[in-house]
Amino acid sequence: MSVSTENFLKNIYLLNQEGESPVTGSLLAEKLDVSVAAVTDMARKMGRQGLLIYKPYKSLVLSAEGQKLALKVIRKHRLWELFLHKVLDMDLLSVHEEAERLEHHTSEKLIELIYKYLHKPEFDPHGDPIPGRNGVIPSEKGVKPLSKMEEGEKCLIRKLRYRDQEISEMYDRYGIEKDMVFEIKKVFSFDGSIEMQNLNGENITISRKLADSIFCTEEENFSK
């Protein structure tokens, strides 16, 4: 399977998971930084291959086989991220960038060796679930965006979504890391920004857009 096909499948799956539904040709073109015409040509080809349920001018939907292949690529990506972070101590943005390259050139044999070396993990360093070899996704029960939490609730950060250098810098600026605990002090109705306090009593205020990329578990679910 070519790199372009793997990226196509993976990004359709991820856009659906992120709530960007339906996944249109223009949305995928923006994500992949290619023309809409190029996406349409690829979609037709993959429809003929049985990887996509292709209908002109309709949203892009993976077939069962297409989803199976997408999850294989995602599994490789997330295991590489964890390996690079834990073993080589690379930062969380860099591991994503490197895994983007490595996911396309890793054999099933090597990725299973990495999986066993890392003691069969279920989540990558960002908190995203690592699909099993059989395509089963570990449960994220109770995890929701910080932007959906209410004043007075305490949350444990389970997952941070890294999109680019800027969002990585914002996490660093505010001292936001996975597994930190915050209490929601104020949700501003004007723009959806959120003031929250960490366990050291320090308050920070973040935008609604940043809060959409932070995923938490409520206090009663901390141990789950």
Tab-separated table of C-alpha atoms in Angstrom:
chain	number	residue	atom	x	y	z
A	1	MET	CA	0.000	0.000	0.000
A	2	SER	CA	1.409	3.403	-0.991
A	3	VAL	CA	2.171	6.226	1.450
A	4	SER	CA	-0.515	8.412	-0.140
A	5	THR	CA	-3.139	5.675	0.238
A	6	GLU	CA	-2.204	5.101	3.877
A	7	ASN	CA	-2.406	8.836	4.622
A	8	PHE	CA	-5.753	9.070	2.848
A	9	LEU	CA	-7.282	6.231	4.861
A	10	LYS	CA	-5.774	7.321	8.163
A	11	ASN	CA	-6.941	10.911	7.881
A	12	ILE	CA	-10.505	10.029	6.897
A	13	TYR	CA	-10.686	7.825	9.986
A	14	LEU	CA	-9.151	10.454	12.293
A	15	LEU	CA	-11.323	13.296	10.993
A	16	ASN	CA	-14.396	11.189	11.733
A	17	GLN	CA	-13.091	10.428	15.223
A	18	GLU	CA	-12.465	14.113	15.889
A	19	GLY	CA	-16.082	14.896	15.091
A	20	GLU	CA	-15.376	16.422	11.698
A	21	SER	CA	-18.350	14.636	10.163
A	22	PRO	CA	-19.213	14.295	7.390
A	23	VAL	CA	-15.716	14.127	5.929
A	24	THR	CA	-15.933	16.004	2.652
A	25	GLY	CA	-13.399	16.120	-0.158
A	26	SER	CA	-12.602	19.757	0.612
A	27	LEU	CA	-12.035	19.019	4.308
A	28	LEU	CA	-9.668	16.147	3.518
A	29	ALA	CA	-7.884	18.235	0.874
A	30	GLU	CA	-7.215	20.923	3.479
A	31	LYS	CA	-5.966	18.325	5.960
A	32	LEU	CA	-3.602	16.731	3.428
A	33	ASP	CA	-2.644	20.055	1.779
A	34	VAL	CA	-3.607	18.871	-1.693
A	35	SER	CA	-6.215	19.961	-4.247
A	36	VAL	CA	-9.844	18.861	-4.090
A	37	ALA	CA	-9.386	17.389	-7.565
A	38	ALA	CA	-6.535	15.193	-6.270
A	39	VAL	CA	-8.747	13.960	-3.428
A	40	THR	CA	-11.564	13.176	-5.872
A	41	ASP	CA	-9.230	11.178	-8.128
A	42	MET	CA	-7.864	9.224	-5.159
A	43	ALA	CA	-11.373	8.597	-3.797
A	44	ARG	CA	-12.519	7.149	-7.140
A	45	LYS	CA	-9.473	4.876	-7.270
A	46	MET	CA	-9.952	3.685	-3.694
A	47	GLY	CA	-13.642	3.120	-4.344
A	48	ARG	CA	-12.715	0.735	-7.152
A	49	GLN	CA	-10.287	-1.008	-4.784
A	50	GLY	CA	-13.023	-1.528	-2.203
A	51	LEU	CA	-11.353	0.689	0.423
A	52	LEU	CA	-13.903	3.473	0.255
A	53	ILE	CA	-17.656	3.706	-0.271
A	54	TYR	CA	-17.401	6.331	-2.989
A	55	LYS	CA	-20.360	8.361	-4.235
A	56	PRO	CA	-19.805	11.596	-6.216
A	57	TYR	CA	-20.446	14.769	-4.183
A	58	LYS	CA	-21.062	12.735	-1.031
A	59	SER	CA	-19.017	12.444	2.164
A	60	LEU	CA	-16.065	10.054	2.267
A	61	VAL	CA	-16.824	6.805	4.105
A	62	LEU	CA	-14.336	3.998	4.661
A	63	SER	CA	-15.330	0.440	3.847
A	64	ALA	CA	-14.692	-2.271	6.435
A	65	GLU	CA	-11.425	-3.111	4.664
A	66	GLY	CA	-10.457	0.566	4.473
A	67	GLN	CA	-11.040	1.029	8.191
A	68	LYS	CA	-9.020	-2.105	8.964
A	69	LEU	CA	-6.032	-0.747	7.017
A	70	ALA	CA	-6.410	2.737	8.562
A	71	LEU	CA	-6.244	1.248	12.067
A	72	LYS	CA	-3.072	-0.652	11.162
A	73	VAL	CA	-1.376	2.610	10.183
A	74	ILE	CA	-2.639	4.359	13.323
A	75	ARG	CA	-1.366	1.479	15.467
A	76	LYS	CA	2.120	1.840	13.990
A	77	HIS	CA	2.041	5.618	14.398
A	78	ARG	CA	1.040	5.564	18.059
A	79	LEU	CA	3.427	2.793	19.036
A	80	TRP	CA	6.280	4.712	17.405
A	81	GLU	CA	5.247	7.841	19.304
A	82	LEU	CA	5.384	5.986	22.600
A	83	PHE	CA	8.703	4.327	21.768
A	84	LEU	CA	10.347	7.615	20.743
A	85	HIS	CA	9.038	9.386	23.847
A	86	LYS	CA	9.798	6.699	26.436
A	87	VAL	CA	13.007	5.263	25.028
A	88	LEU	CA	14.588	8.267	23.292
A	89	ASP	CA	12.999	10.973	25.498
A	90	MET	CA	11.767	13.006	22.518
A	91	ASP	CA	9.222	15.778	23.121
A	92	LEU	CA	5.569	15.177	22.298
A	93	LEU	CA	5.425	17.304	19.156
A	94	SER	CA	8.602	15.793	17.702
A	95	VAL	CA	7.432	12.212	18.262
A	96	HIS	CA	4.319	12.934	16.209
A	97	GLU	CA	6.350	14.347	13.326
A	98	GLU	CA	8.780	11.412	13.320
A	99	ALA	CA	6.006	8.840	13.624
A	100	GLU	CA	4.377	10.358	10.528
A	101	ARG	CA	7.423	9.168	8.587
A	102	LEU	CA	8.068	5.866	10.348
A	103	GLU	CA	4.495	4.547	10.185
A	104	HIS	CA	4.808	3.954	6.430
A	105	HIS	CA	8.054	1.985	6.536
A	106	THR	CA	7.579	-0.417	9.449
A	107	SER	CA	6.884	-4.119	9.054
A	108	GLU	CA	4.250	-5.926	11.099
A	109	LYS	CA	7.035	-7.986	12.665
A	110	LEU	CA	8.930	-4.922	13.888
A	111	ILE	CA	5.854	-3.150	15.234
A	112	GLU	CA	4.901	-6.248	17.246
A	113	LEU	CA	8.407	-6.351	18.727
A	114	ILE	CA	8.045	-2.686	19.723
A	115	TYR	CA	4.612	-3.434	21.213
A	116	LYS	CA	6.032	-6.226	23.380
A	117	TYR	CA	9.103	-4.176	24.333
A	118	LEU	CA	6.800	-1.424	25.620
A	119	HIS	CA	4.862	-4.014	27.698
A	120	LYS	CA	1.753	-4.064	25.504
A	121	PRO	CA	0.543	-0.470	26.061
A	122	GLU	CA	-3.013	0.684	25.413
A	123	PHE	CA	-2.358	4.429	25.042
A	124	ASP	CA	0.278	6.574	23.345
A	125	PRO	CA	2.108	9.457	25.131
A	126	HIS	CA	-0.609	11.945	24.135
A	127	GLY	CA	-3.294	9.698	25.659
A	128	ASP	CA	-4.729	8.423	22.370
A	129	PRO	CA	-5.756	4.751	22.322
A	130	ILE	CA	-3.499	2.334	20.457
A	131	PRO	CA	-5.574	0.001	18.259
A	132	GLY	CA	-4.953	-3.663	18.970
A	133	ARG	CA	-3.546	-6.005	16.361
A	134	ASN	CA	-7.132	-7.161	15.774
A	135	GLY	CA	-8.388	-3.565	15.370
A	136	VAL	CA	-10.059	-3.323	18.801
A	137	ILE	CA	-9.783	0.179	20.328
A	138	PRO	CA	-9.081	0.486	24.093
A	139	SER	CA	-11.956	2.132	25.963
A	140	GLU	CA	-11.935	5.890	26.606
A	141	LYS	CA	-15.005	5.739	28.834
A	142	GLY	CA	-15.575	8.952	30.781
A	143	VAL	CA	-13.111	11.001	28.735
A	144	LYS	CA	-14.469	14.257	27.297
A	145	PRO	CA	-13.163	17.634	26.075
A	146	LEU	CA	-12.263	20.145	28.783
A	147	SER	CA	-14.550	22.597	26.975
A	148	LYS	CA	-17.529	20.388	27.943
A	149	MET	CA	-16.799	20.536	31.692
A	150	GLU	CA	-18.599	22.806	34.140
A	151	GLU	CA	-17.597	25.201	36.907
A	152	GLY	CA	-16.595	23.467	40.124
A	153	GLU	CA	-15.666	20.176	38.479
A	154	LYS	CA	-12.216	18.670	38.949
A	155	CYS	CA	-10.608	16.996	35.987
A	156	LEU	CA	-7.649	14.742	35.315
A	157	ILE	CA	-6.053	15.359	31.914
A	158	ARG	CA	-6.078	12.077	30.000
A	159	LYS	CA	-5.229	13.243	26.496
A	160	LEU	CA	-3.692	16.238	24.725
A	161	ARG	CA	-4.229	16.731	21.013
A	162	TYR	CA	-1.117	18.002	19.231
A	163	ARG	CA	-1.862	19.631	15.868
A	164	ASP	CA	1.113	21.925	15.296
A	165	GLN	CA	4.010	23.834	16.870
A	166	GLU	CA	1.773	26.634	18.134
A	167	ILE	CA	-0.485	24.413	20.207
A	168	SER	CA	2.586	22.665	21.642
A	169	GLU	CA	3.969	26.053	22.673
A	170	MET	CA	0.663	26.925	24.353
A	171	TYR	CA	0.744	23.744	26.433
A	172	ASP	CA	4.298	24.646	27.492
A	173	ARG	CA	3.358	28.269	28.216
A	174	TYR	CA	0.507	27.288	30.529
A	175	GLY	CA	2.284	24.277	32.024
A	176	ILE	CA	-0.390	21.885	30.799
A	177	GLU	CA	0.635	18.214	30.797
A	178	LYS	CA	-1.064	14.846	30.642
A	179	ASP	CA	-2.080	13.437	34.082
A	180	MET	CA	-2.365	16.893	35.699
A	181	VAL	CA	-5.411	17.702	37.852
A	182	PHE	CA	-7.304	21.002	37.547
A	183	GLU	CA	-10.437	22.485	39.047
A	184	ILE	CA	-12.682	24.496	36.734
A	185	LYS	CA	-13.103	27.875	38.452
A	186	LYS	CA	-14.945	29.880	35.799
A	187	VAL	CA	-16.394	29.361	32.321
A	188	PHE	CA	-16.840	32.709	30.572
A	189	SER	CA	-20.039	32.849	28.519
A	190	PHE	CA	-18.653	35.687	26.393
A	191	ASP	CA	-16.171	33.541	24.463
A	192	GLY	CA	-16.131	30.149	26.169
A	193	SER	CA	-12.698	30.679	27.720
A	194	ILE	CA	-12.007	28.740	30.920
A	195	GLU	CA	-10.242	29.716	34.147
A	196	MET	CA	-8.858	26.729	36.029
A	197	GLN	CA	-6.639	26.088	39.038
A	198	ASN	CA	-3.976	23.405	39.449
A	199	LEU	CA	-3.103	21.556	42.664
A	200	ASN	CA	-0.514	24.234	43.529
A	201	GLY	CA	-3.255	26.874	43.643
A	202	GLU	CA	-2.103	28.524	40.410
A	203	ASN	CA	-4.788	29.873	38.090
A	204	ILE	CA	-4.634	29.974	34.302
A	205	THR	CA	-7.189	31.027	31.708
A	206	ILE	CA	-7.259	29.299	28.336
A	207	SER	CA	-9.311	29.779	25.181
A	208	ARG	CA	-12.241	27.585	24.167
A	209	LYS	CA	-10.244	26.483	21.129
A	210	LEU	CA	-7.379	25.198	23.279
A	211	ALA	CA	-9.844	23.557	25.696
A	212	ASP	CA	-11.282	21.614	22.733
A	213	SER	CA	-7.873	19.909	22.361
A	214	ILE	CA	-7.614	18.855	26.023
A	215	PHE	CA	-9.486	15.729	27.152
A	216	CYS	CA	-10.273	14.949	30.769
A	217	THR	CA	-11.860	12.524	33.175
A	218	GLU	CA	-14.112	13.871	35.916
A	219	GLU	CA	-12.972	13.464	39.549
A	220	GLU	CA	-15.189	10.454	40.304
A	221	ASN	CA	-13.593	8.585	37.397
A	222	PHE	CA	-9.935	9.304	38.248
A	223	SER	CA	-9.206	5.726	39.240
A	224	LYS	CA	-10.975	4.148	36.254
